[in-house]
mmCIF file of C-alpha atoms in Angstrom:
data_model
loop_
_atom_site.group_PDB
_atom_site.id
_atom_site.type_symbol
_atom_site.label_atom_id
_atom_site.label_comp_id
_atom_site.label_asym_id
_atom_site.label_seq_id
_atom_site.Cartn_x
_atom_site.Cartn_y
_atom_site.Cartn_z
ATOM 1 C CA UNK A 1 -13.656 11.576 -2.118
ATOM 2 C CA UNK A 2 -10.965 13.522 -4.208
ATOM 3 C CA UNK A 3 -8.389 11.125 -3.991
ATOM 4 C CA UNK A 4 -10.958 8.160 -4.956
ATOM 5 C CA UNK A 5 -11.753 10.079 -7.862
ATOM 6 C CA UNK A 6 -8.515 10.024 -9.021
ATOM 7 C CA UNK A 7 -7.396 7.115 -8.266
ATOM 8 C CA UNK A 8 -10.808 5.865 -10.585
ATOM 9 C CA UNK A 9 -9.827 8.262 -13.533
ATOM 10 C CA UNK A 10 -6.339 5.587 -13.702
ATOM 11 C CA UNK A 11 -7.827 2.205 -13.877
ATOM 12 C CA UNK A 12 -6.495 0.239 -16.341
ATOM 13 C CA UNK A 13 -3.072 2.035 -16.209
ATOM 14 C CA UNK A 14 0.187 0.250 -14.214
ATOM 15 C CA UNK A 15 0.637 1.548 -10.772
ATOM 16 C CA UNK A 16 3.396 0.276 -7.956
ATOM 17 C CA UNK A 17 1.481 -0.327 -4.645
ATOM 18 C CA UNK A 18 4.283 -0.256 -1.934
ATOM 19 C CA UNK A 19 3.074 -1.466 1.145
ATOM 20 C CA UNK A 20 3.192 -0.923 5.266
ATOM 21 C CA UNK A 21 5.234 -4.064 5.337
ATOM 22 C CA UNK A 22 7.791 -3.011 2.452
ATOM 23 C CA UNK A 23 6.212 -5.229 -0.429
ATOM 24 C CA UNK A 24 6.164 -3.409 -3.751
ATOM 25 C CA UNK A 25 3.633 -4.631 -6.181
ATOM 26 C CA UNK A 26 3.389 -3.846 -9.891
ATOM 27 C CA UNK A 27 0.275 -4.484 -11.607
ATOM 28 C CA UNK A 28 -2.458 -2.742 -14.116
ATOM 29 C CA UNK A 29 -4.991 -0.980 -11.532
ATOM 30 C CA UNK A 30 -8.672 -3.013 -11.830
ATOM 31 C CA UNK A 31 -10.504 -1.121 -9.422
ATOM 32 C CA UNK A 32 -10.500 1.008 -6.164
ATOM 33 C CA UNK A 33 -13.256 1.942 -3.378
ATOM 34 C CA UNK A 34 -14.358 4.354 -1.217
ATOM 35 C CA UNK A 35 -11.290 2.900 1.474
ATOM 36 C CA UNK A 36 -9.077 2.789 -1.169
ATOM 37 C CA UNK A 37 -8.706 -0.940 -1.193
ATOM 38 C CA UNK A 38 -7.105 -1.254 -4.464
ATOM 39 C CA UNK A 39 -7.440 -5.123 -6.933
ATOM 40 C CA UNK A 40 -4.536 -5.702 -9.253
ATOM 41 C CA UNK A 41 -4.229 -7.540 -12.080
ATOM 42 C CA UNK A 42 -1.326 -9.289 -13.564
ATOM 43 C CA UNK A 43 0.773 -8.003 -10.842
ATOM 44 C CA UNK A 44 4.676 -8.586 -10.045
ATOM 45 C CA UNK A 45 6.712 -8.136 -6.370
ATOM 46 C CA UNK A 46 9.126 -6.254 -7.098
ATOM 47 C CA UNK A 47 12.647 -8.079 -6.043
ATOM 48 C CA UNK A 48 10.374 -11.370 -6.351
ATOM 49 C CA UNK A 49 13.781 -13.271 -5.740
ATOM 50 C CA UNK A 50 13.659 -11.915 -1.927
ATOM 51 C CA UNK A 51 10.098 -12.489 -1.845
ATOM 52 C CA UNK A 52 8.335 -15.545 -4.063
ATOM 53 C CA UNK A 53 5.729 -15.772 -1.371
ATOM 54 C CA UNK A 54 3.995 -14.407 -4.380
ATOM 55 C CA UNK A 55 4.963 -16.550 -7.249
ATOM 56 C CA UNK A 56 2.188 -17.934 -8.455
ATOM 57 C CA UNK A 57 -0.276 -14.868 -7.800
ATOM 58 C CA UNK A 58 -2.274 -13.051 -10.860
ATOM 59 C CA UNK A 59 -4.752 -10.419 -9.163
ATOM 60 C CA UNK A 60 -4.859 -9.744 -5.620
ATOM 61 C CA UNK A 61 -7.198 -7.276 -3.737
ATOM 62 C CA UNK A 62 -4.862 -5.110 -0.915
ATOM 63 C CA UNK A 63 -6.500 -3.072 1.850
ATOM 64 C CA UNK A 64 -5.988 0.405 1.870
ATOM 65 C CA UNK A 65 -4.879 0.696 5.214
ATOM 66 C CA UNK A 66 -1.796 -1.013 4.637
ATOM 67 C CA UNK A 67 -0.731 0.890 1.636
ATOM 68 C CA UNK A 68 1.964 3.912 2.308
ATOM 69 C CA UNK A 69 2.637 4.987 -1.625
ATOM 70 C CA UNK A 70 1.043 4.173 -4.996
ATOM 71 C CA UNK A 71 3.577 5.365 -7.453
ATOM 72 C CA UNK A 72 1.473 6.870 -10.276
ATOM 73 C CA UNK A 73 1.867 6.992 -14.027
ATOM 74 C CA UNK A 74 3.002 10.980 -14.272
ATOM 75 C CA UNK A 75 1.422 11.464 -17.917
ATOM 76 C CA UNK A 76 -2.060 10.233 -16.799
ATOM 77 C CA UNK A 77 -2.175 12.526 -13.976
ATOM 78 C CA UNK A 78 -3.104 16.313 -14.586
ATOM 79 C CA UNK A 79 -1.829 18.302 -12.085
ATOM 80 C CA UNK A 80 -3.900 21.605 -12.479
ATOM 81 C CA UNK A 81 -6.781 19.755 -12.359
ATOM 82 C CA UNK A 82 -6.001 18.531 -9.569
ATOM 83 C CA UNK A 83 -5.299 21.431 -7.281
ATOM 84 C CA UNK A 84 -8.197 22.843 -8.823
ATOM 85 C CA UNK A 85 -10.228 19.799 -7.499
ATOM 86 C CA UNK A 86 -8.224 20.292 -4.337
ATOM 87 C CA UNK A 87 -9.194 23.693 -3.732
ATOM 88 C CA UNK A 88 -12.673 23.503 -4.481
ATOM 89 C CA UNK A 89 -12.691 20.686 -1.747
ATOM 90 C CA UNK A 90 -11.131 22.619 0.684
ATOM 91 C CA UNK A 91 -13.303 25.725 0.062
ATOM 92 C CA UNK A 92 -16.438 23.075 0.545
ATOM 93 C CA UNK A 93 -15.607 20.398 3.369
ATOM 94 C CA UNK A 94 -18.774 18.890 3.364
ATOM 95 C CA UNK A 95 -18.208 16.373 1.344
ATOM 96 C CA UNK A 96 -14.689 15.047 3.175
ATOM 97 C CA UNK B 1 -15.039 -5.669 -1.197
ATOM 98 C CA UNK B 2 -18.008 -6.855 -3.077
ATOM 99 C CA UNK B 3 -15.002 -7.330 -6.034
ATOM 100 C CA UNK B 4 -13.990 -10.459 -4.107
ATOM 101 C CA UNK B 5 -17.118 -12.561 -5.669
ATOM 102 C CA UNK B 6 -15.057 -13.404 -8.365
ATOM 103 C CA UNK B 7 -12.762 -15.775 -6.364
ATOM 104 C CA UNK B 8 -15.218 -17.420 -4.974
ATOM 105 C CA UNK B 9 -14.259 -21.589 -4.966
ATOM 106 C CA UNK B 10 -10.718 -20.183 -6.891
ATOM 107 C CA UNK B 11 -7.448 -21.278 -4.954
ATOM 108 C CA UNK B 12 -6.486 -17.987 -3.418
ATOM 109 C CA UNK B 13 -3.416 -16.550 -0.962
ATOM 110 C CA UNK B 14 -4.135 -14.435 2.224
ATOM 111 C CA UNK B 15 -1.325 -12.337 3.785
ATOM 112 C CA UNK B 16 -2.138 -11.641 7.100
ATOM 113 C CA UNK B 17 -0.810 -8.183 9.360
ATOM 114 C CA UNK B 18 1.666 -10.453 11.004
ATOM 115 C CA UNK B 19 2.923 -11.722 7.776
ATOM 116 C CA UNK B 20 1.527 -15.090 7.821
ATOM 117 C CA UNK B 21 0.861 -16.626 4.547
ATOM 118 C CA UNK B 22 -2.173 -18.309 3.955
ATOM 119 C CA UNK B 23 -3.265 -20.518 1.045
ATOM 120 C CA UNK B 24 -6.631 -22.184 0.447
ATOM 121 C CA UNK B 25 -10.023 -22.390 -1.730
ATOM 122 C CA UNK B 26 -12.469 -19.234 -1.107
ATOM 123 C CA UNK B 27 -15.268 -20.535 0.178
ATOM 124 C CA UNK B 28 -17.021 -17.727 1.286
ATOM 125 C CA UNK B 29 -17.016 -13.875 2.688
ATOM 126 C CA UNK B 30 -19.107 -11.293 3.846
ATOM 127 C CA UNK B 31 -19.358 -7.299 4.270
ATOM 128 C CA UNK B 32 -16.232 -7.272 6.505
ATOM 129 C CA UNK B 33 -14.402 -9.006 4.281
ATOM 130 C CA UNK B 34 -14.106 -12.135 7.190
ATOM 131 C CA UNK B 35 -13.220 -15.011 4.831
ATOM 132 C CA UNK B 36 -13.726 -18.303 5.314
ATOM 133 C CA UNK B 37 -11.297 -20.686 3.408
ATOM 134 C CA UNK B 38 -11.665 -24.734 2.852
ATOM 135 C CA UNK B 39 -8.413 -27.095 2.348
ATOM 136 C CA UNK B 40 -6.471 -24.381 3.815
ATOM 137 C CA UNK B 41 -2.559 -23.982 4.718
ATOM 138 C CA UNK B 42 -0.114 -22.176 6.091
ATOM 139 C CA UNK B 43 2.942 -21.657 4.404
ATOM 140 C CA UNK B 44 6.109 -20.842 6.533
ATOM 141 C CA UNK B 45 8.906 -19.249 4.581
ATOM 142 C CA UNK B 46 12.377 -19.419 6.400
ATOM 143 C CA UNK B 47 16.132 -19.108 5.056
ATOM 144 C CA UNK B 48 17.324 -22.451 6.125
ATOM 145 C CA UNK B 49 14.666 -24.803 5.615
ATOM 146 C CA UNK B 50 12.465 -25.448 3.009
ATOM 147 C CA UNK B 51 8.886 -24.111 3.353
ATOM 148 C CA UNK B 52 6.852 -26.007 5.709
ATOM 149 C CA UNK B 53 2.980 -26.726 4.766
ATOM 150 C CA UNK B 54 1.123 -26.851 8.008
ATOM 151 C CA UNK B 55 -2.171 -28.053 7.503
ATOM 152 C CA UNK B 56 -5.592 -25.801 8.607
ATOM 153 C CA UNK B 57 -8.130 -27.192 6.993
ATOM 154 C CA UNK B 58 -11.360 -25.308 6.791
ATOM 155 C CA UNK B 59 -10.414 -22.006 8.484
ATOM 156 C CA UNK B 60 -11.798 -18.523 8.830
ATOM 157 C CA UNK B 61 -10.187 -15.361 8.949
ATOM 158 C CA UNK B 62 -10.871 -12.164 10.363
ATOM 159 C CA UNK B 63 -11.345 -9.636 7.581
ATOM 160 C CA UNK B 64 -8.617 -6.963 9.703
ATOM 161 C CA UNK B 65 -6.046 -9.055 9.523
ATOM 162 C CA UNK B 66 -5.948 -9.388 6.147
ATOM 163 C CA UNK B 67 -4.002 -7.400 3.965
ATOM 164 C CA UNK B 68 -3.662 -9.128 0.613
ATOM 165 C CA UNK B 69 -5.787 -11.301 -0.928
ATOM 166 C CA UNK B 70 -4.426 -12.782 -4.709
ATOM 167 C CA UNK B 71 -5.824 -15.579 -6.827
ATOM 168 C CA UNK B 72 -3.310 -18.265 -7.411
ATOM 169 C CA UNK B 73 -2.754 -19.628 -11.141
ATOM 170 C CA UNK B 74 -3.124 -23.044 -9.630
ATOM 171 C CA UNK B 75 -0.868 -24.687 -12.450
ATOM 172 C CA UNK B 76 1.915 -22.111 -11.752
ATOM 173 C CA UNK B 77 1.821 -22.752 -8.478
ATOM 174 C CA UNK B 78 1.389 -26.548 -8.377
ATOM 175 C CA UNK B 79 4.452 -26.310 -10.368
ATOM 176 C CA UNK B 80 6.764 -24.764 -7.731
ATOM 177 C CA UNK B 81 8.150 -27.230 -5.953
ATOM 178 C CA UNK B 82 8.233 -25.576 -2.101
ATOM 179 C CA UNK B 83 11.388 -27.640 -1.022
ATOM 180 C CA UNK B 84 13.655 -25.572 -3.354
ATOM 181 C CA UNK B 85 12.030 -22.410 -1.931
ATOM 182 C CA UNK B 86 14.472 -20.173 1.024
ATOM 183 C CA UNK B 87 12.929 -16.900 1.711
ATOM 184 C CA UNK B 88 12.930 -14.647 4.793
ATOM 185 C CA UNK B 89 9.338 -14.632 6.441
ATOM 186 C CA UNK B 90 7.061 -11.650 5.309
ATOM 187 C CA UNK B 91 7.733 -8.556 7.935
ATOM 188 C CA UNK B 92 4.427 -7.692 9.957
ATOM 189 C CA UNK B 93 3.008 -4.479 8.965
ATOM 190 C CA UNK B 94 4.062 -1.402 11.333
ATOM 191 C CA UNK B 95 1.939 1.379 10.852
ATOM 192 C CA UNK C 1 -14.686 34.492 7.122
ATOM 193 C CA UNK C 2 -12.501 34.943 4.258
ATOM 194 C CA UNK C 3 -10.410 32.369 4.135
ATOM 195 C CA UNK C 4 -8.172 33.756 0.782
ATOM 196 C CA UNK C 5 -6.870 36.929 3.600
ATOM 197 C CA UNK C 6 -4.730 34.033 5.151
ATOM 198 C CA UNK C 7 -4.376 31.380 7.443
ATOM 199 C CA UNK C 8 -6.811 30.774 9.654
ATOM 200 C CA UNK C 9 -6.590 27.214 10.323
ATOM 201 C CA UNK C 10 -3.982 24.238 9.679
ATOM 202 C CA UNK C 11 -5.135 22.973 6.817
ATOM 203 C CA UNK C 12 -5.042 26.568 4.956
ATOM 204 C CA UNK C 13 -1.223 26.143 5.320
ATOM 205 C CA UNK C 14 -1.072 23.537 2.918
ATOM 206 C CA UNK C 15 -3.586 24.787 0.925
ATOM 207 C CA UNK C 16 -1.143 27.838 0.603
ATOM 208 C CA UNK C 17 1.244 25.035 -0.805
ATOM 209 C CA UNK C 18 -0.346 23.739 -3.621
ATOM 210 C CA UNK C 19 1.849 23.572 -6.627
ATOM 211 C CA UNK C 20 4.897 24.442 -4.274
ATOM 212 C CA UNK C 21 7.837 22.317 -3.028
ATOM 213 C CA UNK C 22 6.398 21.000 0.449
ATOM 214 C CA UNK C 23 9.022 18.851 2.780
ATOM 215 C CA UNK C 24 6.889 15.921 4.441
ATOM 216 C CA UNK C 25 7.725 13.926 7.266
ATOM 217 C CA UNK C 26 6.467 10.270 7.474
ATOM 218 C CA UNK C 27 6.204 7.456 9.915
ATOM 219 C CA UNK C 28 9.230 4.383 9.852
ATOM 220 C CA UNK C 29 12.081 7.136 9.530
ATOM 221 C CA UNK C 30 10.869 8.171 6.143
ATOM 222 C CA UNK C 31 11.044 12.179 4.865
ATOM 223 C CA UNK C 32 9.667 13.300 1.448
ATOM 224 C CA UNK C 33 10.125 16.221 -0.771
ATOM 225 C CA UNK C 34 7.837 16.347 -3.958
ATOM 226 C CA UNK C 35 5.596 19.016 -5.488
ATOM 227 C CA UNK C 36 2.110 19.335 -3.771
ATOM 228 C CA UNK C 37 -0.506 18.574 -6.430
ATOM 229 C CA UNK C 38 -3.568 17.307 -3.923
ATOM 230 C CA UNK C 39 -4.413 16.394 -0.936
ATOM 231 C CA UNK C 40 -7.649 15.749 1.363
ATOM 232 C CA UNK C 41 -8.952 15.932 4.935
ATOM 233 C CA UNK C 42 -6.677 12.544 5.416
ATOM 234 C CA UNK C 43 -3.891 14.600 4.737
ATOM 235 C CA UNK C 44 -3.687 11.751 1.825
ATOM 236 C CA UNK C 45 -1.110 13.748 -0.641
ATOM 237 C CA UNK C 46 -0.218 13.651 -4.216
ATOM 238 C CA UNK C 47 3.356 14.985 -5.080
ATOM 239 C CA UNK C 48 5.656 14.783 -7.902
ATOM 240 C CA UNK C 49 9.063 14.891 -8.465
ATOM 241 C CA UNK C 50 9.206 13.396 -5.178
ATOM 242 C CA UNK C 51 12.808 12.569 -3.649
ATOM 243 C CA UNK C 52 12.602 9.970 -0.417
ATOM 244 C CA UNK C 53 14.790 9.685 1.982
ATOM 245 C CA UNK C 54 14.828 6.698 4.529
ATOM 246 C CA UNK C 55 17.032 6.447 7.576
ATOM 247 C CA UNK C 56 18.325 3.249 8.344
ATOM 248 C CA UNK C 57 19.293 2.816 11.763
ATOM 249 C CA UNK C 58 21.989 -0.357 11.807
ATOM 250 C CA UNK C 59 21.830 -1.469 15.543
ATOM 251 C CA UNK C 60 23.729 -4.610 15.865
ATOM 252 C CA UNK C 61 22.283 -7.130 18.754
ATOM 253 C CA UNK C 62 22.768 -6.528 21.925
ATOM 254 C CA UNK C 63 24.423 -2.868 21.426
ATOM 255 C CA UNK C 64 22.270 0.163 22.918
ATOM 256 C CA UNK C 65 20.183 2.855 21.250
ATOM 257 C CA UNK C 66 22.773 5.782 19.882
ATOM 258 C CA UNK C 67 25.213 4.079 18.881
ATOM 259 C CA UNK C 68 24.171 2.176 15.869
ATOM 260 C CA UNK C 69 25.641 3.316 12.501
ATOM 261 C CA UNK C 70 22.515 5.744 10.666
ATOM 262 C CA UNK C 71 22.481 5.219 6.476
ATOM 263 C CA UNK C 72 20.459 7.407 4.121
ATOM 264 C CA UNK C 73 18.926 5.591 1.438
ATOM 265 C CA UNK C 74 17.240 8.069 -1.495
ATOM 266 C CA UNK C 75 14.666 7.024 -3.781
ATOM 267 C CA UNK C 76 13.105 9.315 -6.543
ATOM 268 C CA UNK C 77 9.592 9.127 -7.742
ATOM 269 C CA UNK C 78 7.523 10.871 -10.472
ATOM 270 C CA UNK C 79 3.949 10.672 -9.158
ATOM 271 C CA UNK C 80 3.333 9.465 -5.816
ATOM 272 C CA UNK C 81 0.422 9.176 -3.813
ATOM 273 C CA UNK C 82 0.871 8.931 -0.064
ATOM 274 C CA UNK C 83 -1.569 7.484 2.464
ATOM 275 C CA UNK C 84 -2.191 9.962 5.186
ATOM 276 C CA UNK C 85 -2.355 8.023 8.061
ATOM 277 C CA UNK C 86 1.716 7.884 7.524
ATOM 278 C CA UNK C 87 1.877 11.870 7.742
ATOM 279 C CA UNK C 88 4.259 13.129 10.287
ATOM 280 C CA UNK C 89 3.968 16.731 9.088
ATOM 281 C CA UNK C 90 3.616 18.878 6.342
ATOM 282 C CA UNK C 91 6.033 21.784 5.429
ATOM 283 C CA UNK C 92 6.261 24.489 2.974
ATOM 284 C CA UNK C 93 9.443 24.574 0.969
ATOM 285 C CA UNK C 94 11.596 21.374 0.079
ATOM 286 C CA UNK C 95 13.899 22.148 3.592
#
């Protein structure tokens, strides 16, 4: 619930989805659920020479099972808050 | 995934766990994301040959094996021409 | 139970690491050491000023396990969120 939260407060700011099977995507974060499936839009593979599978692509939907990082704008995320959020979940699992 | 209503009947591309690439019209969906795709294709990537087109037709896909679904700007991508194209297949996804 | 006196179970450990230097080991030879900012019953994890490092194991065909030449690629990242099902283990102070 946390991290969906979070992840909610940065739509509409660039993120880099990497993925379980080493794709890197760049795009402007549209939306995200309760798996974390997360839609791009106007997205780009990183190293798109090595992989133009892609190409023609604007927006894609991934599942959330296959992503290993999001790289997050730093400046959008505050960090005290989130601990704060992070503790206050800990101290009251019910809602994991 | 109710956010894939929007590409309904748009050309889309499915990449599948094993790394399969998939394009096709959206034709339809439903809770588990299973999609069901008309005037579908398989695109097979290699680095000696050019990419290979192998016909599917109207095909449905299991909403687990999907892990990317994009909608294709049909004019950029008419506009590759897939017999220039050398790529390594996509790896499978190892959890 | 007061859980503030200490640890009482796993979890509490990286609770105790919030806002520290944690050392994380991940699935595919891949180790991480970033700031601890969140993290959930997933063991989902936000860190920054997160350093990766992935071992690549070069095992040319044919030759057996162990004797392959090991490189260390490093990567650094600002913010990074990492999907828990990848967690290995979690461990106070950057090693």
């Amino acid at each position: 619930m946390l991290i969906f939260s979070v992840f909610k407060t940065l739509t509409d700011q660039q993120v880099t989805v990497e993925l379980k099977n080493d794709l890197s995507i760049t795009g402007v974060l549209k939306s995200v659920d309760q798996f974390l499936n997360i839609r791009l839009d106007n997205i780009q593979v990183l190293d798109a020479a090595r992989h133009p599978h892609m190409m023609a692509v604007k927006n894609c939907f991934i599942r959330g099972s296959v992503v290993r990082y999001v790289q997050l704008p730093a400046e959008h995320v505050d960090t005290q808050l989130l601990e704060d959020a992070t503790r206050r979940e800990a101290a009251n699992p019910s809602k994991r | 995934m109710s956010s894939l209503q929007g590409s309904v009947d748009k050309r889309v591309l499915l990449i599948l766990q094993d790394g399969r690439c998939i394009v096709g019209t959206l034709a339809g969906y439903d809770q588990k994301s299973n999609v069901v795709l008309s005037d579908s294709k398989e695109r097979v990537y290699s680095m000696d040959e050019a990419v290979e087109e192998i016909e599917l037709g109207l095909y449905l896909v299991k909403g687990d094996m999907i892990i990317l679904l994009g909608e294709l700007d049909e004019a950029k991508d008419d506009a590759v021409d897939l017999s220039e194209i050398r790529a390594e297949p996509l790896p499978p996804v190892r959890y | 139970m007061d859980i503030a006196s200490g640890i009482q179970e796993p979890f509490d450990l990286i609770r105790l690491s919030l806002s520290e230097r944690v050392f994380v080991k991940l699935r595919g030879d891949r180790e991480l050491s970033g700031v601890l900012h969140a993290y959930d019953g997933h063991m989902n994890l936000i860190l920054s000023d997160v350093e990766e490092t992935i071992m690549i194991v070069d095992l040319p065909e044919g030759q057996t396990e162990g004797t392959g030449a090991v490189s260390m690629a490093k990567r650094k990242s600002e913010m990074l969120f990492v999907r828990g099902d990848g967690v290995i283990l979690v461990a106070p102070g950057g090693r």
